[in-house]
Short mmCIF file of N, CA, C and O in Angstrom, two decimals:
data_model
loop_
_atom_site.label_atom_id
_atom_site.label_comp_id
_atom_site.label_asym_id
_atom_site.label_seq_id
_atom_site.Cartn_x
_atom_site.Cartn_y
_atom_site.Cartn_z
N MET A 1 43.99 131.31 81.38
CA MET A 1 45.15 131.81 82.09
C MET A 1 45.15 131.36 83.55
O MET A 1 46.20 131.39 84.18
N THR A 2 44.00 130.97 84.09
CA THR A 2 43.93 130.57 85.49
C THR A 2 44.83 129.36 85.74
O THR A 2 44.79 128.38 85.02
N GLY A 3 45.66 129.47 86.78
CA GLY A 3 46.53 128.36 87.16
C GLY A 3 47.77 128.22 86.30
O GLY A 3 48.49 127.23 86.40
N THR A 4 48.05 129.20 85.46
CA THR A 4 49.25 129.17 84.61
C THR A 4 50.26 130.20 85.15
O THR A 4 49.90 131.03 85.99
N PRO A 5 51.49 130.18 84.65
CA PRO A 5 52.45 131.19 85.10
C PRO A 5 52.01 132.62 84.79
O PRO A 5 52.52 133.57 85.37
N SER A 6 51.05 132.79 83.87
CA SER A 6 50.54 134.13 83.56
C SER A 6 49.41 134.55 84.48
O SER A 6 48.84 135.62 84.33
N ASP A 7 49.07 133.71 85.45
CA ASP A 7 47.98 133.99 86.40
C ASP A 7 48.51 134.91 87.50
O ASP A 7 49.26 134.49 88.36
N TYR A 8 48.13 136.18 87.44
CA TYR A 8 48.57 137.14 88.45
C TYR A 8 47.44 137.52 89.40
O TYR A 8 47.49 138.53 90.06
N ALA A 9 46.43 136.66 89.47
CA ALA A 9 45.33 136.88 90.41
C ALA A 9 45.81 136.54 91.82
O ALA A 9 46.87 135.95 92.01
N ASP A 10 45.03 136.92 92.81
CA ASP A 10 45.37 136.62 94.20
C ASP A 10 44.92 135.23 94.63
O ASP A 10 45.02 134.89 95.80
N THR A 11 44.44 134.42 93.67
CA THR A 11 43.99 133.08 94.00
C THR A 11 45.13 132.28 94.61
O THR A 11 46.24 132.24 94.08
N LEU A 12 44.86 131.64 95.74
CA LEU A 12 45.86 130.81 96.39
C LEU A 12 45.69 129.36 95.95
O LEU A 12 44.58 128.87 95.81
N TYR A 13 46.81 128.70 95.74
CA TYR A 13 46.83 127.28 95.38
C TYR A 13 47.54 126.49 96.46
O TYR A 13 48.51 126.97 97.06
N ARG A 14 47.05 125.27 96.70
CA ARG A 14 47.77 124.34 97.57
C ARG A 14 48.93 123.81 96.75
O ARG A 14 48.75 123.33 95.63
N VAL A 15 50.13 123.92 97.31
CA VAL A 15 51.34 123.52 96.60
C VAL A 15 52.16 122.61 97.50
O VAL A 15 52.34 122.91 98.68
N TYR A 16 52.64 121.50 96.94
CA TYR A 16 53.54 120.61 97.65
C TYR A 16 54.95 120.87 97.14
O TYR A 16 55.19 120.83 95.93
N VAL A 17 55.86 121.16 98.06
CA VAL A 17 57.25 121.43 97.72
C VAL A 17 58.09 120.33 98.37
O VAL A 17 58.15 120.25 99.60
N GLU A 18 58.69 119.49 97.54
CA GLU A 18 59.54 118.42 98.07
C GLU A 18 60.99 118.90 98.05
O GLU A 18 61.50 119.29 97.00
N ILE A 19 61.60 118.92 99.23
CA ILE A 19 62.95 119.46 99.36
C ILE A 19 63.82 118.56 100.23
O ILE A 19 63.32 117.75 100.99
N ALA A 20 65.13 118.76 100.10
CA ALA A 20 66.07 118.16 101.03
C ALA A 20 66.13 119.11 102.22
O ALA A 20 66.55 120.26 102.08
N ASP A 21 65.63 118.68 103.36
CA ASP A 21 65.47 119.60 104.49
C ASP A 21 66.26 119.12 105.70
O ASP A 21 65.73 118.46 106.58
N HIS A 22 67.52 119.47 105.74
CA HIS A 22 68.39 119.09 106.84
C HIS A 22 68.15 120.01 108.04
O HIS A 22 68.28 121.22 107.92
N GLU A 23 67.76 119.42 109.16
CA GLU A 23 67.54 120.14 110.42
C GLU A 23 66.55 121.31 110.27
O GLU A 23 66.74 122.37 110.85
N ASP A 24 65.52 121.12 109.45
CA ASP A 24 64.45 122.12 109.24
C ASP A 24 64.95 123.43 108.65
O ASP A 24 64.26 124.45 108.71
N PHE A 25 66.13 123.43 108.04
CA PHE A 25 66.63 124.66 107.42
C PHE A 25 65.72 125.11 106.29
O PHE A 25 65.37 126.29 106.17
N GLY A 26 65.30 124.16 105.43
CA GLY A 26 64.40 124.49 104.33
C GLY A 26 63.08 125.06 104.81
O GLY A 26 62.54 125.99 104.23
N LYS A 27 62.57 124.51 105.89
CA LYS A 27 61.33 125.02 106.47
C LYS A 27 61.49 126.47 106.88
O LYS A 27 60.62 127.31 106.63
N ARG A 28 62.60 126.80 107.50
CA ARG A 28 62.84 128.19 107.92
C ARG A 28 62.97 129.12 106.72
O ARG A 28 62.49 130.26 106.75
N VAL A 29 63.56 128.64 105.63
CA VAL A 29 63.66 129.45 104.41
C VAL A 29 62.26 129.72 103.86
O VAL A 29 61.93 130.85 103.49
N ILE A 30 61.42 128.68 103.82
CA ILE A 30 60.05 128.85 103.32
C ILE A 30 59.27 129.81 104.21
O ILE A 30 58.57 130.70 103.72
N GLU A 31 59.36 129.65 105.51
CA GLU A 31 58.65 130.55 106.44
C GLU A 31 59.09 132.00 106.25
O GLU A 31 58.25 132.90 106.21
N ARG A 32 60.38 132.21 106.11
CA ARG A 32 60.89 133.58 105.91
C ARG A 32 60.37 134.15 104.59
O ARG A 32 59.93 135.30 104.53
N PHE A 33 60.40 133.34 103.54
CA PHE A 33 59.90 133.78 102.24
C PHE A 33 58.43 134.16 102.32
O PHE A 33 58.02 135.23 101.85
N LEU A 34 57.62 133.30 102.93
CA LEU A 34 56.18 133.57 103.01
C LEU A 34 55.87 134.79 103.85
O LEU A 34 55.00 135.59 103.50
N SER A 35 56.57 134.96 104.95
CA SER A 35 56.27 136.12 105.79
C SER A 35 56.71 137.41 105.11
O SER A 35 56.02 138.43 105.19
N THR A 36 57.82 137.37 104.38
CA THR A 36 58.30 138.56 103.66
C THR A 36 57.37 138.89 102.50
O THR A 36 56.92 140.02 102.36
N ARG A 37 57.07 137.90 101.66
CA ARG A 37 56.20 138.15 100.50
C ARG A 37 54.76 138.39 100.92
O ARG A 37 54.02 139.06 100.22
N GLY A 38 54.36 137.86 102.06
CA GLY A 38 53.00 138.06 102.56
C GLY A 38 52.69 139.52 102.84
O GLY A 38 51.54 139.95 102.77
N ARG A 39 53.71 140.28 103.15
CA ARG A 39 53.50 141.72 103.37
C ARG A 39 53.22 142.45 102.06
O ARG A 39 52.58 143.48 102.05
N ASP A 40 53.72 141.88 100.94
CA ASP A 40 53.57 142.52 99.64
C ASP A 40 52.28 142.17 98.92
O ASP A 40 51.85 142.88 98.04
N ILE A 41 51.68 141.03 99.28
CA ILE A 41 50.50 140.53 98.58
C ILE A 41 49.34 140.41 99.56
O ILE A 41 49.37 139.56 100.45
N PRO A 42 48.32 141.25 99.40
CA PRO A 42 47.20 141.25 100.37
C PRO A 42 46.53 139.90 100.54
O PRO A 42 46.13 139.53 101.63
N GLY A 43 46.40 139.09 99.48
CA GLY A 43 45.71 137.81 99.58
C GLY A 43 46.51 136.73 100.27
O GLY A 43 45.97 135.68 100.60
N LEU A 44 47.79 136.95 100.50
CA LEU A 44 48.64 135.93 101.10
C LEU A 44 48.77 136.22 102.58
O LEU A 44 49.56 137.05 103.01
N GLN A 45 47.96 135.54 103.35
CA GLN A 45 47.99 135.68 104.80
C GLN A 45 48.73 134.48 105.36
O GLN A 45 48.15 133.43 105.57
N PHE A 46 50.02 134.61 105.59
CA PHE A 46 50.80 133.48 106.06
C PHE A 46 50.64 133.27 107.55
O PHE A 46 50.76 134.19 108.33
N GLU A 47 50.35 132.03 107.89
CA GLU A 47 50.31 131.63 109.30
C GLU A 47 51.21 130.41 109.41
O GLU A 47 51.14 129.49 108.60
N ALA A 48 52.07 130.39 110.42
CA ALA A 48 53.06 129.32 110.56
C ALA A 48 52.42 127.94 110.57
O ALA A 48 52.97 127.00 110.03
N ASP A 49 51.23 127.81 111.17
CA ASP A 49 50.61 126.49 111.21
C ASP A 49 49.99 126.10 109.86
O ASP A 49 49.56 124.97 109.67
N GLY A 50 49.97 127.02 108.89
CA GLY A 50 49.48 126.71 107.56
C GLY A 50 50.51 125.97 106.72
O GLY A 50 50.19 125.42 105.68
N LEU A 51 51.75 125.93 107.18
CA LEU A 51 52.81 125.20 106.51
C LEU A 51 52.83 123.80 107.10
O LEU A 51 53.16 123.61 108.27
N GLN A 52 52.41 122.82 106.30
CA GLN A 52 52.27 121.46 106.82
C GLN A 52 53.36 120.55 106.28
O GLN A 52 53.60 120.52 105.07
N ARG A 53 53.99 119.82 107.17
CA ARG A 53 55.01 118.84 106.79
C ARG A 53 54.30 117.63 106.20
O ARG A 53 53.38 117.09 106.82
N ILE A 54 54.68 117.23 105.00
CA ILE A 54 54.11 116.06 104.35
C ILE A 54 55.26 115.29 103.69
O ILE A 54 55.99 115.85 102.88
N ALA A 55 55.38 114.03 104.05
CA ALA A 55 56.42 113.15 103.48
C ALA A 55 57.77 113.84 103.51
O ALA A 55 58.27 114.15 104.58
N ASP A 56 58.34 114.12 102.34
CA ASP A 56 59.67 114.74 102.26
C ASP A 56 59.61 116.21 101.88
O ASP A 56 60.50 116.74 101.22
N GLY A 57 58.54 116.87 102.29
CA GLY A 57 58.41 118.28 101.93
C GLY A 57 57.32 118.95 102.72
O GLY A 57 56.98 118.52 103.83
N TYR A 58 56.75 119.98 102.12
CA TYR A 58 55.75 120.81 102.80
C TYR A 58 54.62 121.16 101.86
O TYR A 58 54.83 121.36 100.67
N GLU A 59 53.43 121.25 102.43
CA GLU A 59 52.29 121.80 101.70
C GLU A 59 52.07 123.21 102.20
O GLU A 59 52.11 123.47 103.40
N LEU A 60 51.85 124.13 101.27
CA LEU A 60 51.61 125.53 101.63
C LEU A 60 50.66 126.14 100.62
O LEU A 60 50.31 125.51 99.62
N HIS A 61 50.23 127.34 100.88
CA HIS A 61 49.31 128.06 99.99
C HIS A 61 50.06 129.23 99.38
O HIS A 61 50.64 130.05 100.10
N LEU A 62 50.02 129.31 98.04
CA LEU A 62 50.73 130.36 97.31
C LEU A 62 49.94 130.80 96.10
O LEU A 62 49.29 129.97 95.46
N PRO A 63 50.04 132.09 95.73
CA PRO A 63 49.58 132.48 94.40
C PRO A 63 50.53 131.82 93.39
O PRO A 63 51.73 131.66 93.67
N ILE A 64 50.04 131.43 92.25
CA ILE A 64 50.82 130.66 91.29
C ILE A 64 52.10 131.39 90.88
O ILE A 64 53.15 130.77 90.67
N GLN A 65 52.07 132.71 90.79
CA GLN A 65 53.25 133.45 90.33
C GLN A 65 54.39 133.43 91.34
O GLN A 65 55.52 133.73 91.00
N LEU A 66 54.12 133.04 92.58
CA LEU A 66 55.19 133.00 93.59
C LEU A 66 55.91 131.66 93.65
O LEU A 66 56.93 131.54 94.33
N VAL A 67 55.43 130.67 92.94
CA VAL A 67 56.07 129.35 92.98
C VAL A 67 57.52 129.45 92.50
O VAL A 67 58.44 128.97 93.17
N LEU A 68 57.75 130.09 91.37
CA LEU A 68 59.10 130.23 90.85
C LEU A 68 59.98 131.05 91.79
O LEU A 68 61.15 130.73 92.01
N GLU A 69 59.42 132.10 92.38
CA GLU A 69 60.19 132.90 93.34
C GLU A 69 60.61 132.07 94.54
O GLU A 69 61.74 132.20 95.03
N LEU A 70 59.73 131.20 95.01
CA LEU A 70 60.08 130.33 96.13
C LEU A 70 61.20 129.37 95.75
O LEU A 70 62.15 129.17 96.51
N VAL A 71 61.12 128.79 94.55
CA VAL A 71 62.17 127.88 94.09
C VAL A 71 63.51 128.61 94.00
O VAL A 71 64.55 128.10 94.43
N ARG A 72 63.49 129.83 93.49
CA ARG A 72 64.73 130.63 93.43
C ARG A 72 65.30 130.89 94.81
O ARG A 72 66.51 130.80 95.02
N GLU A 73 64.43 131.22 95.75
CA GLU A 73 64.89 131.50 97.11
C GLU A 73 65.49 130.25 97.75
O GLU A 73 66.54 130.32 98.41
N LEU A 74 64.85 129.11 97.57
CA LEU A 74 65.40 127.87 98.11
C LEU A 74 66.75 127.57 97.47
O LEU A 74 67.70 127.18 98.16
N GLY A 75 66.87 127.78 96.17
CA GLY A 75 68.14 127.57 95.48
C GLY A 75 69.23 128.50 95.97
O GLY A 75 70.39 128.10 96.15
N ARG A 76 68.87 129.75 96.21
CA ARG A 76 69.83 130.74 96.73
C ARG A 76 70.40 130.30 98.08
O ARG A 76 71.53 130.59 98.41
N GLU A 77 69.57 129.58 98.84
CA GLU A 77 69.97 129.12 100.18
C GLU A 77 70.51 127.68 100.14
O GLU A 77 70.68 127.06 101.18
N ASN A 78 70.77 127.17 98.93
CA ASN A 78 71.32 125.82 98.73
C ASN A 78 70.42 124.71 99.27
O ASN A 78 70.90 123.70 99.79
N VAL A 79 69.10 124.90 99.16
CA VAL A 79 68.14 123.85 99.52
C VAL A 79 67.70 123.19 98.22
O VAL A 79 67.15 123.85 97.34
N ALA A 80 67.97 121.89 98.09
CA ALA A 80 67.63 121.17 96.87
C ALA A 80 66.12 120.98 96.77
O ALA A 80 65.48 120.50 97.70
N VAL A 81 65.56 121.37 95.62
CA VAL A 81 64.13 121.19 95.35
C VAL A 81 64.00 119.97 94.44
O VAL A 81 64.54 119.94 93.33
N HIS A 82 63.27 118.96 94.90
CA HIS A 82 63.12 117.72 94.14
C HIS A 82 61.87 117.74 93.26
O HIS A 82 61.87 117.15 92.19
N GLN A 83 60.80 118.38 93.74
CA GLN A 83 59.62 118.52 92.91
C GLN A 83 58.67 119.55 93.51
O GLN A 83 58.71 119.82 94.70
N ILE A 84 57.83 120.09 92.64
CA ILE A 84 56.76 121.01 93.01
C ILE A 84 55.49 120.44 92.41
O ILE A 84 55.46 120.11 91.22
N VAL A 85 54.43 120.32 93.21
CA VAL A 85 53.16 119.81 92.71
C VAL A 85 52.06 120.80 93.08
O VAL A 85 51.89 121.12 94.26
N ARG A 86 51.34 121.28 92.08
CA ARG A 86 50.17 122.13 92.35
C ARG A 86 49.01 121.19 92.63
O ARG A 86 48.61 120.41 91.78
N LEU A 87 48.46 121.29 93.84
CA LEU A 87 47.41 120.37 94.28
C LEU A 87 46.01 120.89 93.99
O LEU A 87 45.06 120.14 94.01
N GLY A 88 45.86 122.17 93.73
CA GLY A 88 44.55 122.73 93.42
C GLY A 88 44.33 124.03 94.15
O GLY A 88 45.08 124.40 95.04
N PRO A 89 43.28 124.74 93.78
CA PRO A 89 42.99 126.02 94.43
C PRO A 89 42.56 125.82 95.88
O PRO A 89 42.00 124.78 96.24
N VAL A 90 42.85 126.82 96.68
CA VAL A 90 42.44 126.81 98.09
C VAL A 90 40.96 127.16 98.14
O VAL A 90 40.54 128.15 97.53
N ALA A 91 40.19 126.37 98.84
CA ALA A 91 38.75 126.63 98.96
C ALA A 91 38.54 127.92 99.73
O ALA A 91 39.13 128.13 100.78
N VAL A 92 37.71 128.78 99.18
CA VAL A 92 37.36 130.04 99.84
C VAL A 92 36.02 129.85 100.52
O VAL A 92 35.08 129.37 99.91
N GLY A 93 35.96 130.23 101.77
CA GLY A 93 34.69 129.95 102.37
C GLY A 93 34.42 130.69 103.55
O GLY A 93 33.55 130.82 104.22
#
């Protein structure tokens, strides 16, 4: 079950979200989503500098079950999502 949509553990994964981001609007949507959901999930400690711009999207840390919620939120705000890539678990140390 680890790393699947049925994974409800607090494990954070590095996720690449490729979006159409006109004037950083998509970035602001992601930041708002993470700060709002971060209050609900103890393991999700969002820090603005943890959101890294990469190519045509962003790398961020999310529990696997929040990936779909993030895609829904971006869609609600009319931000086109081109791809989502799970890069692997976040190293705990």
